[in-house]
XYZ file of C-alpha atoms in Angstrom:
553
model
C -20.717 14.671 -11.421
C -20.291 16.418 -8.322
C -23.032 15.885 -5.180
C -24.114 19.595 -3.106
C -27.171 20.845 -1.620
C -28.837 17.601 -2.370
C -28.406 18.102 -6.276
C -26.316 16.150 -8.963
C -24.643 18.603 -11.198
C -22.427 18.353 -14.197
C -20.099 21.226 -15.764
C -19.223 21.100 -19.212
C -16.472 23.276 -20.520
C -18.571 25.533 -22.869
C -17.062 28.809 -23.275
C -15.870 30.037 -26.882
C -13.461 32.688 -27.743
C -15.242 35.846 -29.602
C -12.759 35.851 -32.392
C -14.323 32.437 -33.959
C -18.023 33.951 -34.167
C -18.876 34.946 -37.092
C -19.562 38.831 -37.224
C -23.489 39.880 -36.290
C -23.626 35.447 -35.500
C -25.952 34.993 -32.061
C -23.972 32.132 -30.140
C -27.177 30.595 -29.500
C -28.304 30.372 -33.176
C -25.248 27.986 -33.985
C -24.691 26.166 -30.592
C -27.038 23.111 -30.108
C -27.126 21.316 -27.165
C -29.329 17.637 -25.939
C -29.058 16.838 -22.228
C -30.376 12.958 -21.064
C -30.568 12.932 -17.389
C -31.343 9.245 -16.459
C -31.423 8.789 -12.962
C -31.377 4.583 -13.215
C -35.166 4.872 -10.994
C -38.481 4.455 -12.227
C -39.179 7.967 -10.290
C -40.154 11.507 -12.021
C -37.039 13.337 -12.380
C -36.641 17.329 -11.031
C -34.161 18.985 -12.977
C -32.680 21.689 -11.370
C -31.676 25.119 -13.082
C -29.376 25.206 -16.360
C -26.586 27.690 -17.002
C -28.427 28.726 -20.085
C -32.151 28.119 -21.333
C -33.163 24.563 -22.438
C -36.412 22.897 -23.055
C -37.851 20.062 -22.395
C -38.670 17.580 -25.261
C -39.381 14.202 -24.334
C -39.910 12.752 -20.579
C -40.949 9.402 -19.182
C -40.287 7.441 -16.129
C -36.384 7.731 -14.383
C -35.662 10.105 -17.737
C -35.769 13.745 -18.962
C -34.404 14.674 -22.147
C -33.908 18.682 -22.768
C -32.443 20.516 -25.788
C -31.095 24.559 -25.760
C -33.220 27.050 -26.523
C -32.132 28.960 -29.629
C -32.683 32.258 -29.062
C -30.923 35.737 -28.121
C -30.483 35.401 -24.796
C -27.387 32.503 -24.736
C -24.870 33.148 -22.878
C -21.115 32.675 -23.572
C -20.728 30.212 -20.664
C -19.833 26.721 -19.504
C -23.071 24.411 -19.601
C -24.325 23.135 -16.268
C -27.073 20.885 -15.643
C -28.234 19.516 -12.251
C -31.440 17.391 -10.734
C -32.137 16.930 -7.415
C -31.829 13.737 -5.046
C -32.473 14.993 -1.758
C -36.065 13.529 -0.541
C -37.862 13.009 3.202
C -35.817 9.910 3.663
C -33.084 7.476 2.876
C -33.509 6.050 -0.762
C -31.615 3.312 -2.167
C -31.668 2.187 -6.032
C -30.440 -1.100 -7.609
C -29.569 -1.928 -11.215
C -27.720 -4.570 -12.938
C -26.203 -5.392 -16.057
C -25.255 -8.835 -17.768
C -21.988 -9.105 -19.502
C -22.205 -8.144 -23.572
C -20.841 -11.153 -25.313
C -17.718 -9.046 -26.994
C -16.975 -8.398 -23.705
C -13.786 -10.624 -22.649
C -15.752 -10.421 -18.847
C -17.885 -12.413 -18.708
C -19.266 -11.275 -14.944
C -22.298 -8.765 -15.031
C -22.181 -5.374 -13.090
C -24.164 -4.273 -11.173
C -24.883 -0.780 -9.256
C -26.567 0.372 -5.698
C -26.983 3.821 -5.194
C -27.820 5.632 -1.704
C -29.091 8.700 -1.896
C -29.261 10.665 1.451
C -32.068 12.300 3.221
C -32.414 16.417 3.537
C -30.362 16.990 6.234
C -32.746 19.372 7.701
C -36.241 16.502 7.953
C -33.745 13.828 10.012
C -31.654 13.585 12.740
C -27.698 13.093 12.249
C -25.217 11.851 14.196
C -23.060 13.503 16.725
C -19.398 13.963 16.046
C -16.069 13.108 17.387
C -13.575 14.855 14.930
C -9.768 15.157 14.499
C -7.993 17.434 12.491
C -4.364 15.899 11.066
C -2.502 18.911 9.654
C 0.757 18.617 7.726
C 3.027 21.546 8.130
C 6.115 19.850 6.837
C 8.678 22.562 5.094
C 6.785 21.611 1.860
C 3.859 23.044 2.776
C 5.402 26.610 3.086
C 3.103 29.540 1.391
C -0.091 29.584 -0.352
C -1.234 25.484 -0.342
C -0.745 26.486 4.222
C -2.510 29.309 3.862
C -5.225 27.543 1.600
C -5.301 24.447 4.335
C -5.152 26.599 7.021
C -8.524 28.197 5.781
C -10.023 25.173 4.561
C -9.361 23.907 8.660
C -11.026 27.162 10.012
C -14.110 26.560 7.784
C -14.153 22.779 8.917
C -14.419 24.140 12.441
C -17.292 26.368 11.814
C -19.271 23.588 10.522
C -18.951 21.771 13.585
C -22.198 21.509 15.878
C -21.794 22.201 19.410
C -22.665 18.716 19.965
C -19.809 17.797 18.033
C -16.189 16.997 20.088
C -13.020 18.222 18.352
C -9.304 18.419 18.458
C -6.203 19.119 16.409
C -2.990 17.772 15.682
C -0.265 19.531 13.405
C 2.576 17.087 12.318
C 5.788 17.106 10.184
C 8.818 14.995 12.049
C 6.976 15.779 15.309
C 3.248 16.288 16.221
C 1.533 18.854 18.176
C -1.527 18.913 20.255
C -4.351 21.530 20.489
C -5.475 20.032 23.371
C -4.660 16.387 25.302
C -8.201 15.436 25.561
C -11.395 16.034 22.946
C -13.268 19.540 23.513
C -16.913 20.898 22.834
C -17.071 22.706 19.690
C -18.122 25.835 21.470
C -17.473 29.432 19.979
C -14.994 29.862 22.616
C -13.105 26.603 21.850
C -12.942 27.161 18.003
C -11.765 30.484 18.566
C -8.918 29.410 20.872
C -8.221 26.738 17.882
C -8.062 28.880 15.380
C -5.182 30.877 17.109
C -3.253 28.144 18.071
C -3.452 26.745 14.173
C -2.188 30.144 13.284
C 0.941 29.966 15.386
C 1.571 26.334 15.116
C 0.640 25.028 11.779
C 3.677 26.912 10.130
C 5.442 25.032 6.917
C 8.575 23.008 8.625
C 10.189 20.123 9.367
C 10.112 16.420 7.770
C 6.650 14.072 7.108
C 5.659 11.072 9.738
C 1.990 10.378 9.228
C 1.800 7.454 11.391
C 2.233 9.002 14.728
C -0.472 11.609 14.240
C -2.700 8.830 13.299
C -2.051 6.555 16.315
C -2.447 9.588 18.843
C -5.780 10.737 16.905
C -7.016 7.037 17.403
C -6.189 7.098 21.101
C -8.074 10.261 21.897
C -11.050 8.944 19.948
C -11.521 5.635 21.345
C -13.724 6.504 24.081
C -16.478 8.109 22.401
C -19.629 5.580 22.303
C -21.936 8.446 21.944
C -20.548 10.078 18.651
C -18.914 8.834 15.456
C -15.515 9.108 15.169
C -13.512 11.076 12.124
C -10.030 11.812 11.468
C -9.447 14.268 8.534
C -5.712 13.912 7.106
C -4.006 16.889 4.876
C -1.096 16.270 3.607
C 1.511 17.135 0.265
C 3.772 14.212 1.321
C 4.685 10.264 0.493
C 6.696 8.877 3.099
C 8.721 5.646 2.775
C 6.441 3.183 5.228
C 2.977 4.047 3.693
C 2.258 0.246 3.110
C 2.924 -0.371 6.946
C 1.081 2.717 7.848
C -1.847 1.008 6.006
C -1.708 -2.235 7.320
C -1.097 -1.074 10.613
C -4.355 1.242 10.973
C -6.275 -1.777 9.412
C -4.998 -4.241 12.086
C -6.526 -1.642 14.323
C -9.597 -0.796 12.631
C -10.463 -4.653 13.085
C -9.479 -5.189 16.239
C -11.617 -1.497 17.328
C -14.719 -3.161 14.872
C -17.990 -0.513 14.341
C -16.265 1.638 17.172
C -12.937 2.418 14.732
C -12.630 5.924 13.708
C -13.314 6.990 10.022
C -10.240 8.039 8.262
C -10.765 10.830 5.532
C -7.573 11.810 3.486
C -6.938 14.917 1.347
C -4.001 14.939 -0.562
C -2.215 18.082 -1.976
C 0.143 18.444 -5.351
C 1.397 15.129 -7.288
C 4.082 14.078 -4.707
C 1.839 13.078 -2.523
C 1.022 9.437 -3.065
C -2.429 9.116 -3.757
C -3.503 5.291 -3.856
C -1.952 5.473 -0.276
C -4.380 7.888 0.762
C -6.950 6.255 -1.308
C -6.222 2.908 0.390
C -6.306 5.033 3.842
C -9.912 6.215 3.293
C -10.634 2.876 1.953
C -9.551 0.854 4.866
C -11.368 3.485 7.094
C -14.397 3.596 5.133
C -14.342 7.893 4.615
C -13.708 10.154 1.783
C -10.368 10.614 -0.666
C -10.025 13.763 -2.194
C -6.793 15.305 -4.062
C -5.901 19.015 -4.991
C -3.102 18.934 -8.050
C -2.423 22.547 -7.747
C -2.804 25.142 -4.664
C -5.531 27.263 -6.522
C -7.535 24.539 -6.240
C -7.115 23.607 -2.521
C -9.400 25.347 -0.714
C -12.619 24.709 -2.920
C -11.752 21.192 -2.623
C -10.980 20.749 0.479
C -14.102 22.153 1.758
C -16.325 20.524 -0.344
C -15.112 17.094 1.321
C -15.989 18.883 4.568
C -18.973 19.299 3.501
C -19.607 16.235 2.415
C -18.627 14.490 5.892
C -20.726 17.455 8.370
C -23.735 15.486 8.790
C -23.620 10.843 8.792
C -27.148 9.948 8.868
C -26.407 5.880 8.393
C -23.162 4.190 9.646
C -21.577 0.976 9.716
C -23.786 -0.107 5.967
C -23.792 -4.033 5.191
C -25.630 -5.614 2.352
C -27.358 -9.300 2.436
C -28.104 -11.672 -0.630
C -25.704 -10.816 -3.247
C -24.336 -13.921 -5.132
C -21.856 -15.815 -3.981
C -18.040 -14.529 -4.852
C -18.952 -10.522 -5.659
C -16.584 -8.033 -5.746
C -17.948 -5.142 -4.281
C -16.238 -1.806 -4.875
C -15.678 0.371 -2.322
C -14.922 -2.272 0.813
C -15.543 -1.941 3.841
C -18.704 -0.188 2.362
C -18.229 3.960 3.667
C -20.648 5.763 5.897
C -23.684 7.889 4.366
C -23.465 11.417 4.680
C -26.633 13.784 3.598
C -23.797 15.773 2.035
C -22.617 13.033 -0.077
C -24.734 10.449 -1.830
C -22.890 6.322 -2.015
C -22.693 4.521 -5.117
C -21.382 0.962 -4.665
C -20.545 -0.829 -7.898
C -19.544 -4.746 -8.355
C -19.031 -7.595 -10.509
C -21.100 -10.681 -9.982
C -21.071 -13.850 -11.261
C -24.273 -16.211 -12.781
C -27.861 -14.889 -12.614
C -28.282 -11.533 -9.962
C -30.588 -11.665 -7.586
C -34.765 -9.848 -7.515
C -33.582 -8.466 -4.605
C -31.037 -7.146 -1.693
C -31.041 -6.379 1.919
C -29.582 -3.013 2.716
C -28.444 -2.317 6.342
C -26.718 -0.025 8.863
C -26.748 2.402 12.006
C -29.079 4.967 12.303
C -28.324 7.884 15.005
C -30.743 6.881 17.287
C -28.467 3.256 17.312
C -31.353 1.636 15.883
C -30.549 -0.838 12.620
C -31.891 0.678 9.697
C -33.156 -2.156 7.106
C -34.665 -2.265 3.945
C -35.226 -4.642 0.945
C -34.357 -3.473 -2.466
C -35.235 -4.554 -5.554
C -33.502 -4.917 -8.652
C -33.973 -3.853 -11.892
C -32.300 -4.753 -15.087
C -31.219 -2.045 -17.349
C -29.962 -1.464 -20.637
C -29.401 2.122 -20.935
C -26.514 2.466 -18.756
C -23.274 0.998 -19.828
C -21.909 0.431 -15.974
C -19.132 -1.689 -16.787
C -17.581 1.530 -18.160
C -19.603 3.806 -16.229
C -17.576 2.448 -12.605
C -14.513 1.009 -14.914
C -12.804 4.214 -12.932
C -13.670 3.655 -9.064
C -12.518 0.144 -9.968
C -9.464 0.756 -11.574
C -8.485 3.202 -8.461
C -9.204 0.260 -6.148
C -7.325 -2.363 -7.674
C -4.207 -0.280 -8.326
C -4.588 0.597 -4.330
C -4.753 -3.221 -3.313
C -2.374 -4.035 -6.166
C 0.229 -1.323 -4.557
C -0.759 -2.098 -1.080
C -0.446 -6.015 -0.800
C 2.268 -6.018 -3.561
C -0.078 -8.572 -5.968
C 0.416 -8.676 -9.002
C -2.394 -10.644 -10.113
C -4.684 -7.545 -9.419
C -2.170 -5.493 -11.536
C -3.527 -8.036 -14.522
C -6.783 -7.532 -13.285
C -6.328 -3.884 -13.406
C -4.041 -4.207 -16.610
C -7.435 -6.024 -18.217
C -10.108 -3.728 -17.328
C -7.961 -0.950 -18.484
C -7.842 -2.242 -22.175
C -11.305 -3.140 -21.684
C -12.373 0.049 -21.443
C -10.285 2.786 -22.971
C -9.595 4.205 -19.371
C -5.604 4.715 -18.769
C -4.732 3.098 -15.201
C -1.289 3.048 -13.158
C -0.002 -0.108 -15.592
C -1.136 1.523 -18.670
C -0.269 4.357 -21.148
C -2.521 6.153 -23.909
C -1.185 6.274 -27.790
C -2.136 8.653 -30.085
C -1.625 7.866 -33.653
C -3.123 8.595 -37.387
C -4.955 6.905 -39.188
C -7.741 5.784 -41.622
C -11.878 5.507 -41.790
C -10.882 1.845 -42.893
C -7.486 1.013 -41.192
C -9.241 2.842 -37.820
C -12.060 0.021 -38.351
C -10.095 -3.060 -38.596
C -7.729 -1.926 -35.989
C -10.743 -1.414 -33.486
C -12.131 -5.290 -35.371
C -8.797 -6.561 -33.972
C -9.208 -5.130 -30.324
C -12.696 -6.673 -30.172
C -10.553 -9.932 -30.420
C -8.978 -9.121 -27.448
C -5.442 -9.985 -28.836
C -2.648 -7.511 -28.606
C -2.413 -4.733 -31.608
C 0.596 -3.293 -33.597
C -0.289 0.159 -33.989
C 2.255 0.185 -36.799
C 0.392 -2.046 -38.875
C -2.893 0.811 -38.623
C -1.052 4.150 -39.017
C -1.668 6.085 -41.948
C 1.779 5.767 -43.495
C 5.163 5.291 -42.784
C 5.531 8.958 -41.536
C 2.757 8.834 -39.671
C 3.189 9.700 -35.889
C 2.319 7.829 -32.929
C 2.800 9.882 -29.875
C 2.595 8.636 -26.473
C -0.129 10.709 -24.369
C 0.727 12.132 -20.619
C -0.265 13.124 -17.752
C -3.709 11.171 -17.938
C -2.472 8.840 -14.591
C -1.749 10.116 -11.216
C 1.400 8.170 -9.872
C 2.344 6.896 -6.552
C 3.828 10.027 -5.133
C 7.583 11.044 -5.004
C 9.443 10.073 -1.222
C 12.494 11.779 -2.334
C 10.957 14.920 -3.475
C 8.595 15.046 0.001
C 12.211 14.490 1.730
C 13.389 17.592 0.054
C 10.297 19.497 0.993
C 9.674 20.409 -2.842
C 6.777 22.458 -2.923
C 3.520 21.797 -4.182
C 4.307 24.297 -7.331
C 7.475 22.557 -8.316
C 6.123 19.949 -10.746
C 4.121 21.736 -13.310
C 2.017 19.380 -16.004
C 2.575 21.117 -19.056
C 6.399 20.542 -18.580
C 5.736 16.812 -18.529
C 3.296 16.932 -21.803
C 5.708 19.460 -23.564
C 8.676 16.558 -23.067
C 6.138 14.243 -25.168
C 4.796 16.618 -27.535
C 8.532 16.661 -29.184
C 8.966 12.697 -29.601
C 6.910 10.783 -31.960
C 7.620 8.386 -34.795
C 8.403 4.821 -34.048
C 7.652 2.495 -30.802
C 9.585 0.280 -28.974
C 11.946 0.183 -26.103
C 13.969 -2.967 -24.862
C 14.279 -4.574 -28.272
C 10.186 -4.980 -27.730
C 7.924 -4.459 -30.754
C 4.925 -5.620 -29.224
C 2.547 -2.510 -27.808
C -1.059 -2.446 -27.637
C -3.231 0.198 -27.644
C -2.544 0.836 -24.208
C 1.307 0.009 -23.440
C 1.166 -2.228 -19.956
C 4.907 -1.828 -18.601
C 4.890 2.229 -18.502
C 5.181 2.777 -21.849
C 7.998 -0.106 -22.938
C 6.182 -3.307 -23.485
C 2.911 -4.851 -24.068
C 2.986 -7.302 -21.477
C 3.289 -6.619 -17.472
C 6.065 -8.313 -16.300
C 7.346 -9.330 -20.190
C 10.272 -11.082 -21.160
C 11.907 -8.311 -22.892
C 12.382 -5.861 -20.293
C 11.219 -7.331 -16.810
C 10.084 -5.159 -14.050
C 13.581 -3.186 -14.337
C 13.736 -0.473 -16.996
C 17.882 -1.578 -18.389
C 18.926 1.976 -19.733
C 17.819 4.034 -16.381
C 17.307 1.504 -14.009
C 14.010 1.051 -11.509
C 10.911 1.582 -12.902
C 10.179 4.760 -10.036
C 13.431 5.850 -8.537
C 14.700 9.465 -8.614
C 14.242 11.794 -11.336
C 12.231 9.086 -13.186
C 9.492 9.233 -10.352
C 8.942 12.347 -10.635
C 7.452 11.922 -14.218
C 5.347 9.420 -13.159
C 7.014 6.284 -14.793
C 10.406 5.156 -16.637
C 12.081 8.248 -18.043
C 13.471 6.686 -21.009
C 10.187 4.782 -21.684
C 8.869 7.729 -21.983
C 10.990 9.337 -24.039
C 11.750 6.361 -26.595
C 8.037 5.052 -26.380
């Protein structure tokens, strides 16, 4: 779901081509539709307006169930449902789940939302904010243009309380100004011409520099929150000390630190690097695949970041040894509700403290309580925001246990991670049951022994992962348009037919070692694909995995 204007909404992919309606057929007459919004509160729920008429058929409290209308007036259109969050004040929500006993997890899950205030009924922080513009060569053309614009609109939502500055890097950085200015109508005018002559596609990528002179001209701002926004369409080879390095700082700066926001643009760009960025600064990831969708993107992250009502957020009284996902916990923006998932261990607690910053520097504090809930699965509901996390530490820190860990909740769930790859074979009603009777056992599967016959294809499914970016292609300032999807899923759609790679049988549902073996790290094949050599290195990276693994399996 996406979060604007204080509403939840949800898009559904809806529209049918005329040629399949039957002639004189009303598309509402043979389209039917249920919507369930459950909020996870005991509160009424305000839906807010549907793409097409629905009704309302059953309500009751935290829940609102609505079915389509079937009459004349349908519309051939993509279904949208929304219900609103915004309220007078700051409203937090806690649910839990204990583990089901298939489950090979035995931890619960659990789930705090915070849902922001209307932005107009508080007061918000003042800002201190830094625009990091890439304008290396592979930024040349439409994805500058469509940063370029995205920049100007981030300047017009500036206050004129708000301090600003920019800096446009590739191999060299340039300053708008050396020290912060008021975002005045004269200032953002004078920035918007010197973005216009200076932010043209050039040069290499070094994302470090911009990022330590960004944190020296914010470090002297006590009265406003600090925020650096980073574009960029590059990986560069010292990303993991890049990380480390800002978090050494972040520490030693403590609540003062500035909040690092990253937008990432095309698939070379490494995106558990930026993830890990934001992470480690507590703001906002966000990634555009291709340059149409840039701009809408990028602004809606602006957006979401204009107004911080509630900063430097700590909770009290969880149980001893939870994994919280996202830490360090991110600010709360009225543009952009927080949901903070976790894993616990033994019996959860009736209740949590909630903490953090308000703009007047008082400490905001509040008791929640919990509620246990069964209509929520949220071990699959936040399997994704944890799977993106541990692949970031796993990639960061080099550990391989949280590649298991990772490995583990991706089988677990169905949800295709960094270490795993989708198969899609045929099958049987009966052979499809026992197959999913032996997953429940959580022992590894031969697909073989399930397929429908001897002929029967199993196909390995791509472009379902995002990848760790491509140095060598960011070095050659390929452009964003270079890599186009449907060339990687047109390679796969021509191989099916048997599995196996490395003299290794053994593949589970989801294949661990990037499509050759079942186990991370196996025996068979090691870390080092033998017939084209390192697992991401040249060509091979730029498909996201092991070339040959994915063309043998």
């Amino acid at each position: 779901m996406t979060f604007a204007n204080g509403l939840y909404s949800l898009r559904v992919p809806l529209v049918s081509p005329e040629t399949i309606l039957p002639l004189a057929t009303q598309l509402g007459s043979i389209t039917k539709i249920r919507c369930s919004i459950n909020t996870g509160t005991n509160d009424p729920v305000e839906a807010g307006t549907f793409a097409n008429p629905m009704k309302e058929i059953q309500r009751e409290a935290g829940m609102v169930v609505f079915e389509n209308d079937n009459g004349k007036d349908w519309q051939n259109q993509d279904f949208i449902a929304s219900y609103k969050v915004w309220s007078d004040g700051i409203f937090p929500n806690l649910i839990f789940q204990d583990p089901e006993p298939e489950e090979s997890d035995k931890r619960g899950t659990f789930c705090l939302t915070i849902s922001p205030p209307d932005p107009n009924k508080i007061t918000v922080f003042k800002r201190a904010v830094i625009f990091l513009m890439d304008r290396s060569g592979s930024m040349y053309g439409e994805p500058m243009d469509d940063a370029l614009q995205s920049l100007f609109f981030g300047l017009e939502s500036l206050k004129p309380e708000d301090s600003f500055n920019i800096i446009a890097f590739d191999h060299e950085i340039a300053l708008f100004s050396p020290q912060m200015n008021l975002a005045t109508s004269a200032s953002i005018g004078q920035a918007r011409e010197w973005a216009m002559e200076k932010c043209k596609a050039r040069g290499g990528t070094d994302i470090l520099s911009p990022l330590q002179q960004a944190f020296q001209l914010l470090e002297n701002f006590p009265e406003a929150v600090p925020y650096v926004f980073l574009i960029t369409d590059g990986a560069v080879a010292d990303e993991r000390n890049i990380c480390l390095a800002m978090q050494s700082r972040i520490i030693a700066l403590g609540a003062r630190a500035p909040r690092i926001s990253t937008f990432g643009i095309g698939h070379y760009c490494n995106y558990y690097f930026l993830k890990m960025l934001a992470v480690i600064g507590r703001g906002i990831s966000d990634v555009a695949f291709t340059s149409d969708k840039i701009r809408g993107q990028m602004e809606r992250m602006l957006v979401a970041a204009a107004t911080p009502v509630l900063t430097n957020i700590g909770l009290q009284r969880l149980p001893d040894g939870c994994e919280i996902y996202p830490f360090p916990i991110p600010d709360l923006f009225c543009g952009n509700s927080l949901t903070i998932s976790g894993k616990f261990q033994g019996s959860f607690p009736d209740s949590i403290t909630v903490f953090g910053l308000m703009p007047d520097h008082s400490t905001w504090t509040v008791e929640v309580p919990s509620r246990k809930t069964f209509k929520v699965p949220l071990s699959k509901v936040f399997a994704k925001q944890q799977l993106d996390l541990l692949t970031g530490q796993a990639w960061l820190f080099g550990d391989r246990s949280r590649e298991q860990q990772a490995v583990n909740l991706s089988l677990a769930t169905g949800i295709p991670c960094q270490y795993t790859r989708v198969i899609g074979f045929e099958t049987t009603k009966a052979k499809y049951q026992e197959f999913q009777n032996e997953r429940r056992k959580g022992k590894k599967v031969d697909v073989k022994k399930f397929t429908a016959g001897k002929v029967a294809g199993i196909v390995l499914v791509g472009g379902l992962v995002i990848g760790f970016g491509s140095v060598a292609a960011t070095v050659a300032n390929a452009a964003v348009g270079d890599l186009i999807a449907d060339s990687f899923g047109n390679i796969l759609g021509d191989f099916g037919g048997d599995v196996g790679c490395c003299g290794c049988d053994d593949l589970g549902f989801l294949g661990d070692c990037f499509g050759c073996c079942g186990d991370l790290g196996c025996d068979s094949c090691g870390d080092i694909c033998e017939t084209c050599g390192s697992l991401l290195e040249g060509a091979c990276e730029l498909f996201f995995g092991c070339l040959c693994g994915i063309l043998t399996g």
